[in-house]
Amino acid sequence: MSGTHTDVPSMVATPLVLPVVADEYEQCPVTDVLRRVGDKWTVLVVVVLGQRPYRFNELHRGIPGISQRMLTRTLRGLEEDGLASRAVFPTVPPSVEYALTDLGRSLLGPLSAVADWAVEHQEQIARSRARVGQERFTAGGVQEPSRIAAPGQ
Amino acid sequence: MSGTHTDVPSMVATPLVLPVVADEYEQCPVTDVLRRVGDKWTVLVVVVLGQRPYRFNELHRGIPGISQRMLTRTLRGLEEDGLASRAVFPTVPPSVEYALTDLGRSLLGPLSAVADWAVEHQEQIARSRARVGQERFTAGGVQEPSRIAAPGQ
DNA sequence: CAGTATCCTATTTGATACTG
DNA sequence: CAGTATCAAATAGGATACTG
């Protein structure tokens, strides 16, 4: 990470002294977006809207499995953050068009960095999960009786 | 996003036909990592471990606000995915050292892309939230009576 | 069409106490 | 020191029904 947001100590010795109060993390912009982006549907909606503007039910059909309620909530969230726009056309029946804003489109790049990483390493991760699952079933021993003799305090 | 994982239609016309079953998204590697990374503590722990290895209570002190339970769970998750390693030294009292693996370190880059985006746009997002909050209080009208007359069904 | 309202379940997180 | 166990609270998510 860049280090601009929540300054983790540059390289201080134990004990580490973070310049933060107990819950400053709650307001950390990085934690903030990652939690939004980490919810169940946001990324998917952003990616789909990244293709072109969509109307509500069109999105609903386009993202199988999402409930009307969650689609609404997700879109409201994106709108609130200025990532998507909502344009209402007073026709009958009404038509509402959602589209990414410039800000929303600017997120597509960074997002794909993580996405690419995920795709690239998915097998390795899957293998790790399987292996750790096995180890839980078998072993009970200590891995490395080496290196450190006694911990500092 | 790269398009390798969940192929969103390249640019097909309405109605869009996603080549996915209802809940294939649940197993999408991208959704998968983003949900892990979107939890409350994982990114923070990864970033701190990105500095150097830490022992358990050292991490606990280094991340104010995290409970012992969540620190354990977060670390177990990272370990399971192969992002962090856990080395037990059979001293008395016991000493356990956590560190990022190569895989874990390889995530730092992609993560910082999103992190930098968040830092860069945090004010714009904050302003948007404030503005939308205001609009909820005031307006009730339609924004754009323009462009479309009647929606296609 | 594009939602809202309500109810309910599941998952996440936190607080507290105890242990090898 | 490095956890585990248990319980409670908060939040996310889903199903269903109704509406301008």
Coordinates of N, CA, C and O in Angstrom, one line a residue, chain A residues 3-122:
Chain A
G3 N 0.9 4.0 1.8 CA 1.4 4.6 3.1 C 0.8 6.0 3.4 O 1.2 6.6 4.4
T4 N 0.0 6.5 2.5 CA -0.6 7.8 2.7 C -1.7 7.8 3.7 O -2.0 8.8 4.3
H5 N -2.4 6.7 3.8 CA -3.7 6.7 4.5 C -3.5 6.4 6.0 O -3.8 7.2 6.8
T6 N -3.1 5.2 6.3 CA -3.0 4.8 7.7 C -1.5 4.5 8.0 O -1.1 3.4 7.7
D7 N -0.8 5.4 8.4 CA 0.6 5.2 8.5 C 1.1 4.1 9.5 O 1.1 4.3 10.7
V8 N 1.3 3.0 8.9 CA 1.9 1.9 9.6 C 3.3 2.3 9.9 O 3.9 3.0 9.0
P9 N 3.9 2.0 11.0 CA 5.2 2.4 11.4 C 6.2 2.0 10.3 O 6.2 0.9 9.8
S10 N 7.1 2.9 9.9 CA 7.9 2.6 8.7 C 8.8 1.4 9.0 O 8.9 0.6 8.1
M11 N 9.4 1.2 10.1 CA 10.2 0.0 10.4 C 10.6 0.0 11.8 O 11.7 -0.6 12.1
V12 N 9.9 0.6 12.7 CA 10.2 0.7 14.1 C 10.4 -0.7 14.8 O 9.8 -1.6 14.3
A13 N 11.1 -0.7 15.8 CA 11.3 -1.9 16.5 C 10.2 -2.2 17.5 O 9.3 -1.3 17.7
T14 N 10.1 -3.4 18.0 CA 9.1 -3.7 19.0 C 9.1 -2.8 20.2 O 10.2 -2.5 20.6
P15 N 8.1 -2.5 20.9 CA 6.8 -2.7 20.5 C 6.4 -1.6 19.5 O 6.8 -0.4 19.6
L16 N 5.6 -2.0 18.5 CA 5.2 -1.0 17.5 C 4.2 0.0 18.0 O 3.3 -0.4 18.7
V17 N 4.4 1.2 17.6 CA 3.5 2.2 18.0 C 2.7 2.8 16.8 O 3.2 3.6 16.1
L18 N 1.5 2.4 16.7 CA 0.7 2.9 15.6 C 0.1 4.3 16.0 O -0.4 4.4 17.1
P19 N 0.2 5.2 15.1 CA -0.3 6.6 15.4 C -1.8 6.6 15.2 O -2.3 7.5 14.6
V20 N -2.5 5.7 15.7 CA -3.9 5.6 15.6 C -4.7 5.4 16.9 O -4.1 4.8 17.8
V21 N -5.9 5.9 16.9 CA -6.7 5.6 18.0 C -7.4 4.2 17.7 O -7.5 3.8 16.6
A22 N -8.0 3.7 18.7 CA -8.6 2.3 18.6 C -9.4 2.1 17.3 O -9.2 1.1 16.6
D23 N -10.3 3.0 16.9 CA -11.2 2.7 15.8 C -11.0 3.7 14.6 O -11.9 4.0 13.9
E24 N -9.8 4.2 14.5 CA -9.5 5.1 13.4 C -9.7 4.3 12.1 O -10.0 4.8 11.0
Y25 N -9.4 3.0 12.2 CA -9.5 2.2 11.0 C -10.9 2.2 10.4 O -11.1 2.0 9.2
E26 N -11.9 2.4 11.2 CA -13.3 2.4 10.8 C -13.4 3.5 9.7 O -14.2 3.4 8.8
Q27 N -12.6 4.6 9.8 CA -12.8 5.7 9.0 C -11.7 5.7 7.9 O -11.6 6.6 7.1
C28 N -10.8 4.8 7.9 CA -9.7 4.7 6.9 C -10.4 4.5 5.6 O -11.2 3.6 5.3
P29 N -10.0 5.4 4.6 CA -10.6 5.3 3.3 C -10.4 4.0 2.6 O -11.3 3.5 1.9
V30 N -9.3 3.4 2.8 CA -9.0 2.1 2.2 C -9.9 1.0 2.7 O -10.6 0.3 2.0
T31 N -10.0 0.9 4.0 CA -10.9 0.0 4.7 C -12.3 0.3 4.2 O -13.1 -0.7 3.9
D32 N -12.6 1.5 4.1 CA -14.0 1.9 3.7 C -14.4 1.4 2.3 O -15.4 0.8 2.2
V33 N -13.5 1.7 1.3 CA -13.9 1.2 0.0 C -13.8 -0.3 -0.1 O -14.6 -1.0 -0.8
L34 N -12.8 -0.9 0.6 CA -12.7 -2.3 0.5 C -13.9 -3.1 1.0 O -14.3 -4.1 0.6
R35 N -14.4 -2.5 2.1 CA -15.6 -3.1 2.6 C -16.8 -3.0 1.7 O -17.6 -3.9 1.6
R36 N -16.9 -1.9 1.0 CA -18.0 -1.7 0.1 C -17.8 -2.7 -1.1 O -18.7 -3.4 -1.5
V37 N -16.6 -2.7 -1.6 CA -16.2 -3.5 -2.7 C -16.3 -5.0 -2.4 O -16.5 -5.8 -3.2
G38 N -16.2 -5.2 -1.1 CA -16.2 -6.6 -0.7 C -17.5 -7.2 -0.4 O -17.7 -8.3 0.0
D39 N -18.6 -6.4 -0.6 CA -19.9 -6.9 -0.3 C -20.3 -7.8 -1.5 O -19.6 -8.0 -2.5
K40 N -21.4 -8.4 -1.4 CA -21.7 -9.5 -2.3 C -21.9 -9.2 -3.7 O -21.7 -10.0 -4.6
W41 N -22.4 -7.9 -4.0 CA -22.8 -7.6 -5.4 C -22.1 -6.4 -6.0 O -22.2 -6.3 -7.3
T42 N -21.6 -5.5 -5.2 CA -21.1 -4.3 -5.8 C -20.1 -4.4 -7.0 O -20.3 -3.8 -8.0
V43 N -19.1 -5.3 -6.8 CA -18.2 -5.4 -7.9 C -18.8 -5.9 -9.2 O -18.6 -5.4 -10.3
L44 N -19.7 -6.8 -9.0 CA -20.4 -7.4 -10.2 C -21.2 -6.3 -10.9 O -21.2 -6.2 -12.1
V45 N -21.9 -5.5 -10.1 CA -22.7 -4.5 -10.7 C -21.8 -3.4 -11.4 O -22.1 -3.0 -12.5
V46 N -20.7 -3.1 -10.8 CA -19.8 -2.1 -11.4 C -19.3 -2.7 -12.7 O -19.2 -2.0 -13.7
V47 N -18.9 -3.9 -12.7 CA -18.4 -4.5 -13.9 C -19.4 -4.6 -15.0 O -19.1 -4.2 -16.2
V48 N -20.6 -5.0 -14.7 CA -21.7 -5.0 -15.7 C -22.0 -3.6 -16.2 O -22.0 -3.4 -17.4
L49 N -22.1 -2.6 -15.3 CA -22.3 -1.3 -15.8 C -21.1 -0.7 -16.5 O -21.2 0.3 -17.3
G50 N -20.0 -1.4 -16.3 CA -18.8 -0.9 -17.1 C -18.9 -1.2 -18.6 O -18.2 -0.6 -19.4
Q51 N -19.8 -2.1 -18.9 CA -20.1 -2.4 -20.3 C -20.9 -1.3 -21.0 O -20.5 -0.8 -22.1
R52 N -22.0 -0.9 -20.4 CA -22.8 0.2 -21.0 C -23.9 0.5 -19.9 O -24.0 -0.3 -18.9
P53 N -24.7 1.5 -20.1 CA -25.8 1.8 -19.2 C -26.8 0.7 -19.2 O -27.0 0.0 -20.2
Y54 N -27.5 0.5 -18.1 CA -28.5 -0.5 -18.0 C -29.7 0.0 -17.3 O -29.6 0.9 -16.4
R55 N -30.9 -0.5 -17.6 CA -32.1 -0.2 -16.8 C -32.2 -1.2 -15.7 O -31.6 -2.2 -15.7
F56 N -33.1 -0.8 -14.8 CA -33.1 -1.6 -13.5 C -33.4 -3.1 -13.8 O -32.6 -4.0 -13.4
N57 N -34.5 -3.4 -14.4 CA -34.8 -4.8 -14.6 C -33.9 -5.6 -15.5 O -33.7 -6.8 -15.5
E58 N -33.3 -4.8 -16.4 CA -32.3 -5.3 -17.3 C -31.1 -5.8 -16.5 O -30.5 -6.9 -16.7
L59 N -30.7 -5.0 -15.5 CA -29.6 -5.4 -14.6 C -30.0 -6.6 -13.8 O -29.3 -7.5 -13.6
H60 N -31.3 -6.6 -13.3 CA -31.8 -7.7 -12.5 C -31.7 -9.0 -13.3 O -31.3 -10.0 -12.7
R61 N -32.1 -9.0 -14.5 CA -31.9 -10.2 -15.3 C -30.5 -10.5 -15.6 O -30.1 -11.7 -15.7
G62 N -29.7 -9.4 -15.8 CA -28.3 -9.6 -16.2 C -27.4 -10.2 -15.0 O -26.3 -10.7 -15.3
I63 N -27.9 -10.1 -13.8 CA -27.1 -10.6 -12.7 C -28.0 -11.6 -12.0 O -28.6 -11.3 -11.0
P64 N -27.9 -12.9 -12.5 CA -28.8 -13.9 -11.9 C -28.4 -14.1 -10.4 O -27.3 -14.2 -10.1
G65 N -29.5 -14.3 -9.6 CA -29.2 -14.6 -8.2 C -29.4 -13.4 -7.3 O -29.6 -13.5 -6.1
I66 N -29.3 -12.2 -7.9 CA -29.4 -11.0 -7.0 C -30.9 -10.7 -6.8 O -31.7 -10.9 -7.7
S67 N -31.3 -10.4 -5.6 CA -32.7 -10.0 -5.3 C -32.9 -8.6 -5.6 O -32.0 -7.8 -5.7
Q68 N -34.2 -8.3 -5.8 CA -34.6 -6.9 -6.2 C -34.1 -6.0 -5.0 O -33.5 -4.9 -5.3
R69 N -34.2 -6.4 -3.8 CA -33.8 -5.6 -2.7 C -32.3 -5.3 -2.7 O -31.9 -4.2 -2.6
M70 N -31.5 -6.3 -3.0 CA -30.1 -6.1 -2.9 C -29.6 -5.3 -4.2 O -28.7 -4.5 -4.1
L71 N -30.3 -5.5 -5.3 CA -29.9 -4.7 -6.4 C -30.2 -3.2 -6.1 O -29.3 -2.4 -6.4
T72 N -31.3 -2.9 -5.6 CA -31.7 -1.6 -5.2 C -30.6 -1.0 -4.2 O -30.1 0.1 -4.4
R73 N -30.3 -1.8 -3.2 CA -29.4 -1.3 -2.2 C -28.0 -1.1 -2.8 O -27.3 -0.1 -2.4
T74 N -27.6 -2.0 -3.6 CA -26.3 -1.9 -4.2 C -26.2 -0.6 -5.1 O -25.2 0.2 -5.0
L75 N -27.2 -0.4 -5.9 CA -27.3 0.7 -6.8 C -27.3 2.0 -5.9 O -26.6 3.0 -6.3
R76 N -28.1 2.0 -4.9 CA -28.1 3.2 -4.0 C -26.8 3.5 -3.4 O -26.4 4.7 -3.3
G77 N -26.1 2.5 -3.1 CA -24.8 2.7 -2.5 C -23.8 3.3 -3.5 O -23.1 4.2 -3.2
L78 N -23.8 2.8 -4.7 CA -23.0 3.3 -5.8 C -23.3 4.7 -6.1 O -22.4 5.6 -6.4
E79 N -24.6 5.0 -6.1 CA -25.1 6.3 -6.4 C -24.6 7.3 -5.3 O -24.1 8.4 -5.6
E80 N -24.8 6.9 -4.1 CA -24.4 7.7 -3.0 C -22.9 8.1 -3.0 O -22.5 9.2 -2.7
D81 N -22.1 7.1 -3.4 CA -20.7 7.3 -3.5 C -20.3 8.1 -4.8 O -19.1 8.4 -5.0
G82 N -21.2 8.3 -5.6 CA -20.9 9.0 -6.9 C -20.3 8.1 -7.9 O -19.6 8.5 -8.9
L83 N -20.4 6.8 -7.8 CA -19.8 5.8 -8.7 C -20.7 5.5 -9.9 O -20.3 5.2 -11.0
A84 N -22.0 5.7 -9.6 CA -23.0 5.4 -10.7 C -24.0 6.5 -10.7 O -24.3 7.2 -9.6
S85 N -24.6 6.7 -11.8 CA -25.7 7.8 -11.9 C -27.0 7.1 -12.2 O -27.1 6.0 -12.7
R86 N -28.1 7.8 -11.8 CA -29.4 7.3 -12.0 C -30.2 8.3 -12.7 O -30.4 9.4 -12.2
A87 N -30.7 8.0 -13.9 CA -31.5 8.9 -14.7 C -32.9 8.4 -14.8 O -33.1 7.3 -15.4
V88 N -33.9 9.2 -14.4 CA -35.3 8.7 -14.5 C -35.9 9.4 -15.7 O -35.9 10.6 -15.8
F89 N -36.6 8.6 -16.5 CA -37.3 9.1 -17.6 C -38.8 8.9 -17.4 O -39.3 7.8 -17.2
P90 N -39.5 10.0 -17.3 CA -40.9 10.0 -16.9 C -41.8 9.5 -18.0 O -42.8 10.1 -18.4
T91 N -41.6 8.3 -18.4 CA -42.5 7.6 -19.4 C -43.4 6.7 -18.6 O -43.3 6.6 -17.4
V92 N -44.4 6.2 -19.3 CA -45.2 5.1 -18.6 C -45.1 3.8 -19.4 O -45.5 3.8 -20.6
P93 N -44.7 2.8 -18.8 CA -44.1 2.7 -17.4 C -42.8 3.4 -17.3 O -42.1 3.6 -18.3
P94 N -42.4 3.9 -16.1 CA -41.2 4.6 -15.9 C -40.0 3.8 -16.4 O -40.0 2.6 -16.4
S95 N -39.0 4.5 -16.7 CA -37.7 3.9 -17.1 C -36.6 4.6 -16.4 O -36.5 5.8 -16.3
V96 N -35.7 3.8 -15.8 CA -34.6 4.3 -15.0 C -33.3 3.8 -15.5 O -33.2 2.5 -15.6
E97 N -32.4 4.6 -15.9 CA -31.2 4.2 -16.5 C -30.0 4.4 -15.5 O -29.8 5.5 -15.0
Y98 N -29.2 3.3 -15.3 CA -28.1 3.4 -14.4 C -26.8 3.4 -15.3 O -26.8 2.6 -16.3
A99 N -25.8 4.2 -14.9 CA -24.6 4.2 -15.7 C -23.4 4.5 -14.7 O -23.6 5.1 -13.7
L100 N -22.2 4.0 -15.1 CA -21.1 4.4 -14.3 C -20.8 5.9 -14.5 O -20.9 6.4 -15.7
T101 N -20.3 6.6 -13.5 CA -19.8 8.0 -13.7 C -18.3 7.9 -14.0 O -17.8 6.8 -14.1
D102 N -17.7 9.0 -14.3 CA -16.3 9.0 -14.5 C -15.6 8.3 -13.3 O -14.6 7.5 -13.5
L103 N -16.0 8.7 -12.1 CA -15.4 8.2 -10.9 C -15.6 6.7 -10.9 O -14.6 6.0 -10.6
G104 N -16.7 6.2 -11.2 CA -17.0 4.8 -11.3 C -16.1 4.1 -12.3 O -15.5 3.0 -12.0
R105 N -15.9 4.7 -13.4 CA -15.1 4.0 -14.4 C -13.6 4.0 -14.0 O -12.9 3.1 -14.3
S106 N -13.2 5.1 -13.2 CA -11.8 5.1 -12.8 C -11.5 4.0 -11.8 O -10.3 3.7 -11.5
L107 N -12.6 3.4 -11.2 CA -12.3 2.3 -10.3 C -12.1 1.0 -11.0 O -11.5 0.1 -10.5
L108 N -12.5 0.9 -12.3 CA -12.4 -0.4 -13.0 C -10.9 -0.8 -13.1 O -10.6 -2.0 -13.0
G109 N -10.0 0.1 -13.3 CA -8.6 -0.2 -13.5 C -8.1 -0.9 -12.2 O -7.7 -2.0 -12.2
P110 N -8.1 -0.1 -11.1 CA -7.6 -0.7 -9.8 C -8.2 -2.0 -9.5 O -7.6 -2.9 -9.0
L111 N -9.5 -2.1 -9.7 CA -10.3 -3.3 -9.4 C -9.7 -4.5 -10.2 O -9.6 -5.6 -9.7
S112 N -9.3 -4.2 -11.5 CA -8.8 -5.3 -12.3 C -7.5 -5.8 -11.8 O -7.1 -6.9 -12.1
A113 N -6.7 -4.9 -11.1 CA -5.5 -5.4 -10.6 C -5.7 -6.5 -9.6 O -5.0 -7.6 -9.7
V114 N -6.7 -6.3 -8.7 CA -7.0 -7.4 -7.7 C -7.6 -8.6 -8.4 O -7.3 -9.7 -8.1
A115 N -8.5 -8.3 -9.4 CA -9.2 -9.3 -10.1 C -8.2 -10.2 -10.8 O -8.3 -11.4 -10.8
D116 N -7.2 -9.6 -11.5 CA -6.2 -10.4 -12.2 C -5.4 -11.2 -11.3 O -5.1 -12.4 -11.5
W117 N -5.1 -10.6 -10.1 CA -4.3 -11.4 -9.1 C -5.1 -12.6 -8.7 O -4.6 -13.7 -8.6
A118 N -6.4 -12.4 -8.5 CA -7.3 -13.5 -8.0 C -7.3 -14.6 -9.1 O -7.2 -15.8 -8.7
V119 N -7.5 -14.2 -10.3 CA -7.5 -15.2 -11.4 C -6.2 -16.0 -11.5 O -6.2 -17.2 -11.6
E120 N -5.1 -15.2 -11.4 CA -3.8 -15.7 -11.6 C -3.5 -16.8 -10.5 O -2.7 -17.7 -10.7
H121 N -3.9 -16.5 -9.3 CA -3.5 -17.3 -8.2 C -4.6 -18.3 -7.6 O -4.4 -18.9 -6.6
Q122 N -5.7 -18.3 -8.3 CA -6.8 -19.1 -7.8 C -6.5 -20.6 -7.5 O -6.9 -21.1 -6.5

